[in-house]
XYZ file of C-alpha atoms in Angstrom:
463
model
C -6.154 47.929 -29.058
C -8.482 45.719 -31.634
C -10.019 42.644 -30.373
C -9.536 39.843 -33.283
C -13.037 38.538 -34.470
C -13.040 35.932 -32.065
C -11.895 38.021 -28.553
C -14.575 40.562 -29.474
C -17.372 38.346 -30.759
C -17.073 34.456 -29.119
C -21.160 33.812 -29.266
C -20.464 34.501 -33.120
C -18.053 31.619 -33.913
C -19.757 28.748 -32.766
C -19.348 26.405 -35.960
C -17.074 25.780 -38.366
C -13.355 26.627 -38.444
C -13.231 29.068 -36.450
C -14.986 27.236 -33.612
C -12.144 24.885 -34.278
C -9.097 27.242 -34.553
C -10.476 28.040 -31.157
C -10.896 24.678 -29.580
C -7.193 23.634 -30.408
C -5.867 26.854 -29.177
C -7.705 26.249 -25.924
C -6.850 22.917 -25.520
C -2.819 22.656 -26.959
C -1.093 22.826 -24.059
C -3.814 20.687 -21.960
C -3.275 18.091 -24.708
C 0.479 17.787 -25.037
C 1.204 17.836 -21.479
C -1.267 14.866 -21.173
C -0.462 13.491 -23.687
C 3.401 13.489 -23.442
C 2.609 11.851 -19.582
C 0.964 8.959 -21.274
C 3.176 8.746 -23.465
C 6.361 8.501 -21.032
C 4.370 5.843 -18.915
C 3.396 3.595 -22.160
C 7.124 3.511 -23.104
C 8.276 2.733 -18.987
C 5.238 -0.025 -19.414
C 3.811 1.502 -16.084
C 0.401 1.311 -15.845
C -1.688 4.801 -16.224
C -4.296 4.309 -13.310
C -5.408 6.348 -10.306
C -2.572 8.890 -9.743
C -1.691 9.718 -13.153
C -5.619 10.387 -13.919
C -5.696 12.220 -10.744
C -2.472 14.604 -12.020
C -3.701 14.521 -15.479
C -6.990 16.473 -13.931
C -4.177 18.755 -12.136
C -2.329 19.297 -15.075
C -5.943 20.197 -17.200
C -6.936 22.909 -14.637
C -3.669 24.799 -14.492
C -3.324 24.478 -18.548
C -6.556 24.893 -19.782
C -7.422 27.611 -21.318
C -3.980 27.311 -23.357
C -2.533 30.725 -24.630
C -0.627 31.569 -27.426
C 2.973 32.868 -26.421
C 3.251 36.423 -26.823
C 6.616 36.225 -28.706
C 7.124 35.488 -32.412
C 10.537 34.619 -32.148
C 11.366 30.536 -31.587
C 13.695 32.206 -28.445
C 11.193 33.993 -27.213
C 8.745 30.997 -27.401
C 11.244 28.623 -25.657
C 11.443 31.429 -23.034
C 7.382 31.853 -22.429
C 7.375 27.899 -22.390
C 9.875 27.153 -20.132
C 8.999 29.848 -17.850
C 5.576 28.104 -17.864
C 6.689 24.689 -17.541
C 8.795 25.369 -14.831
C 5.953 26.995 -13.276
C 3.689 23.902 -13.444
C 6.013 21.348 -12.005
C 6.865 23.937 -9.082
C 3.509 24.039 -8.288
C 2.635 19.793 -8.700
C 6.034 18.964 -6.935
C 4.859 21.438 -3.938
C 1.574 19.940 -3.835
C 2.839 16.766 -4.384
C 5.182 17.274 -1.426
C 2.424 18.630 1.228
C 0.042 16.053 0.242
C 3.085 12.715 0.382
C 1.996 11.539 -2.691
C 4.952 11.888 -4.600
C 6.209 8.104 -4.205
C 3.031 7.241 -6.215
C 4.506 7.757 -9.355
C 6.867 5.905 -10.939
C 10.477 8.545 -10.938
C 11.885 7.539 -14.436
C 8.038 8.725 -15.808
C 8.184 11.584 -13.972
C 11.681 12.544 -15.030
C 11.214 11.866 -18.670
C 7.790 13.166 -18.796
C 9.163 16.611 -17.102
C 12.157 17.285 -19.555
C 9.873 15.827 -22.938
C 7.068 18.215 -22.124
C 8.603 21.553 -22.743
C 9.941 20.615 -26.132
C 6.944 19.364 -27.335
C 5.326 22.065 -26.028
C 7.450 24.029 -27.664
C 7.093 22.016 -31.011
C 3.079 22.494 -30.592
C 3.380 26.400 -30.151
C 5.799 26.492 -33.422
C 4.016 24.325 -35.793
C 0.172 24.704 -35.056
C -0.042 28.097 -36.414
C 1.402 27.071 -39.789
C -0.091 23.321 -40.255
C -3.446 24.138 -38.952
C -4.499 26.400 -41.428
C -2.776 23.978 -43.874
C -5.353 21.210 -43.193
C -8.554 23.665 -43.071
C -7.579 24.502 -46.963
C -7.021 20.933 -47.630
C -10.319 20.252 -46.062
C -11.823 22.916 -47.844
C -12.393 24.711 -44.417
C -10.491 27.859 -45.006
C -12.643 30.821 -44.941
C -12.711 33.401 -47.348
C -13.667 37.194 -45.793
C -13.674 40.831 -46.654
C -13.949 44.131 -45.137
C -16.054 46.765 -45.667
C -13.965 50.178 -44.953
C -10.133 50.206 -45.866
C -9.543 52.438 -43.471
C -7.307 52.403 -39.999
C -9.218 50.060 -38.461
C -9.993 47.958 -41.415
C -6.392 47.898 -42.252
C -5.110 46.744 -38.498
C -8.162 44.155 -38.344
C -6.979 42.633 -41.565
C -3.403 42.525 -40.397
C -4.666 40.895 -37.087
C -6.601 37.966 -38.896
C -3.275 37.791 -41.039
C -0.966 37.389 -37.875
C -3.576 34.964 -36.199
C -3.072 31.826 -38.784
C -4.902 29.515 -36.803
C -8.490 31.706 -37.535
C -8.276 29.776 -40.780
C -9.465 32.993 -42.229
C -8.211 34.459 -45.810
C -8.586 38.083 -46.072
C -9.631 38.488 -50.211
C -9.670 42.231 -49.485
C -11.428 45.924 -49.002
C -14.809 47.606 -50.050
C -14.303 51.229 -49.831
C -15.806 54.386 -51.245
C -12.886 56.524 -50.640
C -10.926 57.236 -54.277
C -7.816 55.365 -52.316
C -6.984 51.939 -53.423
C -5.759 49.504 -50.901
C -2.036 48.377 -51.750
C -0.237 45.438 -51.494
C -1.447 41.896 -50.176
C -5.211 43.284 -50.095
C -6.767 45.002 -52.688
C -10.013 46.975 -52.498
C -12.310 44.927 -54.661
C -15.113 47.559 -55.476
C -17.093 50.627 -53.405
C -19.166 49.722 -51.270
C -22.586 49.512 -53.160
C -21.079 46.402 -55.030
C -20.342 44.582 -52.059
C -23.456 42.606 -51.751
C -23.261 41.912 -55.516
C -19.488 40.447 -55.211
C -20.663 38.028 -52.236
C -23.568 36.740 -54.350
C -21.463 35.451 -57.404
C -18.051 34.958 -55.023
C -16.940 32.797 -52.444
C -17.529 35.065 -49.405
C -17.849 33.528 -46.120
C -17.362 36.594 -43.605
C -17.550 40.341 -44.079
C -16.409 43.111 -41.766
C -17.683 46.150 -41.187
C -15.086 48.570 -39.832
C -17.114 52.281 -41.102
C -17.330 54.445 -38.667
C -19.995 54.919 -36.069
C -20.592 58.513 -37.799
C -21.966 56.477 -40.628
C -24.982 54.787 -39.468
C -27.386 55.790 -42.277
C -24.618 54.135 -44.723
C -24.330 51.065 -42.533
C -27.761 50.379 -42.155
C -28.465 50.049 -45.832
C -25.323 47.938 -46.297
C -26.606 45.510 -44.008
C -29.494 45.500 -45.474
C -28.554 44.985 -48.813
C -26.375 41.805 -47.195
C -29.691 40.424 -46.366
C -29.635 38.378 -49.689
C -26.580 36.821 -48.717
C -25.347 34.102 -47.048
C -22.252 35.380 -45.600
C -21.985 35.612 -42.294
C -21.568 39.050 -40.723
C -19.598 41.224 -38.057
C -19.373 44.717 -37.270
C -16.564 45.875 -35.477
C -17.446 49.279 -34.566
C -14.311 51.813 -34.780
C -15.051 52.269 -30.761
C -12.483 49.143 -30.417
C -9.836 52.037 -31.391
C -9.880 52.885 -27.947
C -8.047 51.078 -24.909
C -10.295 48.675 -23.974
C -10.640 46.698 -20.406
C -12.108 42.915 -20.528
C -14.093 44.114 -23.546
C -17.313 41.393 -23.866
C -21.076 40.924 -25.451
C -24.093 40.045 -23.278
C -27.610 40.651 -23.891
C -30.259 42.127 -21.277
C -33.317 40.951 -22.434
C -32.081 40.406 -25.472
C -30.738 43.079 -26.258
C -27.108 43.050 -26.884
C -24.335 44.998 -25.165
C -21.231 45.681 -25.422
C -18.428 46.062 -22.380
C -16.114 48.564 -22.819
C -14.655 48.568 -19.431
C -15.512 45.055 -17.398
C -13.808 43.840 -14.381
C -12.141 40.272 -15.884
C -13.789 38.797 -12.680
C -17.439 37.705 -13.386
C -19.060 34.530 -13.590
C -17.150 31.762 -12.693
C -13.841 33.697 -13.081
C -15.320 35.796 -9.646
C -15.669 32.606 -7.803
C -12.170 30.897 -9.608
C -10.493 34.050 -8.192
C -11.456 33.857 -4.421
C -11.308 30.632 -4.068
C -8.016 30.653 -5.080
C -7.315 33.706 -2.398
C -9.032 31.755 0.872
C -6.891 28.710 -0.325
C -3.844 30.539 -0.488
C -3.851 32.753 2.002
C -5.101 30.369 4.535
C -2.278 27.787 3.857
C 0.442 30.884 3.882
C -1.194 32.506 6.932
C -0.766 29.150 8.549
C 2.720 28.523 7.239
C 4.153 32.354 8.119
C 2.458 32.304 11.796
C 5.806 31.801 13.561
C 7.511 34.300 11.633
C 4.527 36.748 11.939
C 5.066 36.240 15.777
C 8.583 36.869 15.500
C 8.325 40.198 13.676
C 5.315 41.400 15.796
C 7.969 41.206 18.801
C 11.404 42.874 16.492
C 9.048 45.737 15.630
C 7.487 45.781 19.271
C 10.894 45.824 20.849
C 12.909 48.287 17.876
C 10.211 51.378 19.112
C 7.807 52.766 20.567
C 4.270 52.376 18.786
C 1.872 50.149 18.023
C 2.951 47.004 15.804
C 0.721 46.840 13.057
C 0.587 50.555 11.228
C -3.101 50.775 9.391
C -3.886 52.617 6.740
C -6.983 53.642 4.265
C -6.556 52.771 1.033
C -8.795 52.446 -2.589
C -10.234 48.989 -3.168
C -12.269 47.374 -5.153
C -14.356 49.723 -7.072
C -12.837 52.874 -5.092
C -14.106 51.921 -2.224
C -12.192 52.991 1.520
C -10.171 49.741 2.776
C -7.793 49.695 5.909
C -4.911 48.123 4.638
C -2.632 46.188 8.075
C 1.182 46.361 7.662
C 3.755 45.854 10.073
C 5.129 49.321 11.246
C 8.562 50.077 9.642
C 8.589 54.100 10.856
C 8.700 56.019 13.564
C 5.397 57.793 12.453
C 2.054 56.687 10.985
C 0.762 58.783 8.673
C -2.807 58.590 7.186
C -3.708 61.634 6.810
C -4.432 64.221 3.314
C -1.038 64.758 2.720
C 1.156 61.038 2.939
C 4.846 61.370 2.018
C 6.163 58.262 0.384
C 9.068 56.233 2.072
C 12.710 57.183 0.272
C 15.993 55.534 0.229
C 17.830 56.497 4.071
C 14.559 57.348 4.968
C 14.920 58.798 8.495
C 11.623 58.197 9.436
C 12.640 54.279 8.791
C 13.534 52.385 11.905
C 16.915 50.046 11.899
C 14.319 47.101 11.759
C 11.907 48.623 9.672
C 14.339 49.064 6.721
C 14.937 45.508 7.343
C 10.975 44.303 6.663
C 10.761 46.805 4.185
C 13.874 45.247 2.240
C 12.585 41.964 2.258
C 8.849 43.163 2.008
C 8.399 41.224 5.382
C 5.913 44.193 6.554
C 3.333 43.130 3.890
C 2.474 39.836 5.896
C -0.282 40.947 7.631
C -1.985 41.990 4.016
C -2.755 37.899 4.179
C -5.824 38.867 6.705
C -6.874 41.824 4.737
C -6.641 38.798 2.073
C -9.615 36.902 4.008
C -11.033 39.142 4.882
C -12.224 39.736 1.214
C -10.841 43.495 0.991
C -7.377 42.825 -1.449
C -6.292 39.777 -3.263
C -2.916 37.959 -3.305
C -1.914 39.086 -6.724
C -3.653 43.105 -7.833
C -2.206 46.293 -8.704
C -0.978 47.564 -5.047
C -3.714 49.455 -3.398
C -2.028 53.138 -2.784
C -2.742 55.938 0.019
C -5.580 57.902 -0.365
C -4.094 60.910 -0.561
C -1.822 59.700 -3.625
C -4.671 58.281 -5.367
C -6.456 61.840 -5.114
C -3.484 62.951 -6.291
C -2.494 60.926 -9.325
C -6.042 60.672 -10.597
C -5.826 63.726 -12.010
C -2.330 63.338 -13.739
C -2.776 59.286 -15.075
C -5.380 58.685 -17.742
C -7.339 55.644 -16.558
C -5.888 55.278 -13.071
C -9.202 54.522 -11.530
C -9.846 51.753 -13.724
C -6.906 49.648 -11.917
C -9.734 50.008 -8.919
C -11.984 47.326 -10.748
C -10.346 44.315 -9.656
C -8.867 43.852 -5.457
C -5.530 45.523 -4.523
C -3.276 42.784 -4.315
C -0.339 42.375 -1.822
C 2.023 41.707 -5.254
C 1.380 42.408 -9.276
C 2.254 42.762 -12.849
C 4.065 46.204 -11.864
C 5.719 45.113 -9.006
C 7.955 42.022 -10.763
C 8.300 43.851 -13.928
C 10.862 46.427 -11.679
C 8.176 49.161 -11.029
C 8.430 48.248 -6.793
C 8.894 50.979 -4.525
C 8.885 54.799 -4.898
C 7.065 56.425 -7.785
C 8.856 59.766 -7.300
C 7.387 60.640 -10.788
C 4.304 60.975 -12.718
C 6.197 59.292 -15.563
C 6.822 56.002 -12.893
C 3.541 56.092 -12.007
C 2.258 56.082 -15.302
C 4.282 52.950 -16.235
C 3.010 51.439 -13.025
C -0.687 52.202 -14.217
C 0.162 50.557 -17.289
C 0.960 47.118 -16.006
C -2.026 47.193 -13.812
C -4.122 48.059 -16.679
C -2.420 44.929 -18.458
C -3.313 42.618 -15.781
C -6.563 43.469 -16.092
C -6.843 43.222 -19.747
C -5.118 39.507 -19.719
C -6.076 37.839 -16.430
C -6.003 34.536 -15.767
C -4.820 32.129 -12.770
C -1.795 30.621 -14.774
C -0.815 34.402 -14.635
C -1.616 35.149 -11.202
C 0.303 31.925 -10.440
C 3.517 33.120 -12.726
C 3.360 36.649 -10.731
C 3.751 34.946 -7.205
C 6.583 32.837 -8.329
C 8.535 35.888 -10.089
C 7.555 37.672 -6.632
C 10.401 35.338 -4.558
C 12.621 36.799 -7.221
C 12.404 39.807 -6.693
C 12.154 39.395 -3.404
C 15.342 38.178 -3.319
C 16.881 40.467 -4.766
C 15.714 43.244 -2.597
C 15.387 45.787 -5.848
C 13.753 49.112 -5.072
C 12.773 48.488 -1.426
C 13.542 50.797 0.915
């Protein structure tokens, strides 16, 4: 994985285009779903007062950050969209609904405003990439940068920049010492001792440094020799070759560092993330008490045994948790060898194959919720005994630990719920969790607990 300039570096854009490119990306889908509401109630002639400002402020905190859709394709891009779309009104119509406010808003605005959105959304995602860049030239804004090493990574960071239009950045091409000439769209201009010469009597308004790490001596006197320049200057160390978690700068005294392997939950995101989990859970716990009651007494009455089964599991940063679920089997096994559940399971009782199809015995994870040891939406916290045994068979499985278990996840509603009967499952499971961690956000956390009813619903891999 290879952070573009601006994921890897944000303190170093703060002006200019790129500041810009960044600004608009953040604030697209803030500003078009806004926007479009206005725009519905100006042509209905209804007045834009109290409750639209007050849903406009909704509609800014569960679009804002915008991100770009991970498809190319205009099919794929409806997809992401709509998905998302559909997301946000679920979740404004719901809230709408619990708090009776819905009658304050004019329907034919509503209506209009909730079908317009997603195509100009959609319109937005499709034509910023190719107009913005458009206007920075015609501004004279565009960028001009070149990278020092045409080699793997200098090659994939110039095809990033390339594939990110919006950077407003124009890739001139490569200073290299190897004898190997860069083909194609980017040539290499010159070795690396003419570098600082060609940025003196060029246009040159950002240069990359992808050398290796083994070449400090070499990089030290290029950057010096930059000195007498006035381009601006990154390094982008060939470290970012490697899989990296919530990679970040900070400085400790001023000094600057570098995460390789962050949780995504610091700073306000820690406090964004709870918050979110008290709210929740509370209003769920509250919601699900009856049919918590009612299951308590099925299990209670199906077999002998206590009603909740409790079990240690990993949390956050490998920490011991006890995890509460309602008992499905006739045993309860914690111990240093824990057999997973199979299909016909005879250890399953008659009514626990019936929580365990419809994940009903994972209610009770809404206390462990509050009580701060998992989160709503995490990669599933696992035995102790498989942990100890897959962390010696899954590269990186302990990094999954630096976020909450979660009672659902990425993994569980892409169709990796239920048994991992194989290193090669669990692997693929890791892999998800791993992505959640690298892409985090609360619109995501948000999409995961509305693809969980799905799949739910469909009772796929539960047994």
């Amino acid at each position: 994985m290879i952070a573009t300039p601006h994921e890897t570096h944000p303190r170093l854009a703060q002006g200019g285009p790129l500041a810009l490119a960044h600004l608009v990306r953040m604030l697209l889908e803030a500003m078009v779903a806004i926007g479009t509401l206005f725009a519905c109630a100006l042509v209905f002639k209804v007045a834009f007062g109290g409750p639209y400002l007050i849903l406009s402020l909704l509609l800014f905190s569960l679009t804002f950050p915008g991100r770009q859709p991970q498809g190319t394709s205009p099919g794929a891009i409806a997809s992401e969209v709509l998905a998302g779309w559909m997301l946000v009104v679920g979740l404004l119509l719901t809230l709408g609904w619990a708090t009776r406010t819905l009658g304050s808003f004019d329907e034919r605005v509503i209506v209009a405003w909730v079908t317009v959105a997603p195509v100009a959304l959609f319109a937005a995602h499709m034509l910023t990439p190719v107009l913005l860049p458009k206007v920075l030239a015609a501004e004279g804004l565009e960028r001009v940068a070149v990278i020092a090493g045409a080699g793997g990574l200098g090659r994939t960071l110039a095809q990033r920049i390339e594939a990110t239009p919006f950077l407003g950045v124009k890739v001139a091409g490569f200073f290299d010492d190897s004898d190997v000439r860069a083909s194609g769209e980017h040539p290499t201009l010159g070795s690396l001792d003419e570098l600082a010469e060609y940025a003196k009597k060029n246009r040159v308004d950002l240069i990359y440094l992808t050398l290796p790490m083994a070449s400090q001596p070499r990089i030290l006197k290029l950057l010096d020799e930059l000195r007498d320049t006035t381009a601006s200057v990154y390094f982008t160390p060939d470290i970012f070759l490697f899989d990296l978690i919530q990679a970040r700068t900070d400085t400790i005294g001023g000094i600057p560092v570098l995460a390789l392997c962050e949780t995504p939950f610091h700073g306000l995101n820690r406090f964004t993330k709870r918050i979110s989990d008290i709210v929740l859970g509370a209003l769920i716990l509250v919601l699900i008490a009856p049919v918590l009651a009612a299951i308590a007494l099925g299990v209670k009455l199906s077999s002998p045994g206590p009603v909740l089964f409790r079990q240690r599991r990993y949390g956050l940063d490998g920490r011991e948790i006890v995890v509460y679920k309602f008992r499905s089997m006739t045993v309860t096994e914690d111990g240093a060898v824990v057999r997973q559940a199979t299909k016909n399971d005879a250890r399953v009782t008659p009514f626990g194959a019936f929580i365990r199809r419809t994940s009903l015995d994972e209610l009770p994870q809404f206390i462990n919720v509050l009580q701060g040891r998992m989160s709503i939406v995490g990669p599933r916290p696992h035995a102790v005994a498989h942990n100890e045994q897959y962390r010696r068979l899954v590269k990186s499985y302990m990094i999954r630990h630096k976020v909450r278990p979660g009672i659902t996840g990425w993994a569980q509603v892409n169709g990796l719920r239920g048994e991992t009967d194989t290193v090669e499952k669990m692997k693929a499971r890791i892999e998800y969790d791993l992505d959640y961690l690298r892409h985090w956000s609360l619109k995501l956390d948000l999409q995961i607990i509305w693809k969980t009813l799905f799949v739910v619903l469909k009772k796929q891999n539960a047994y």
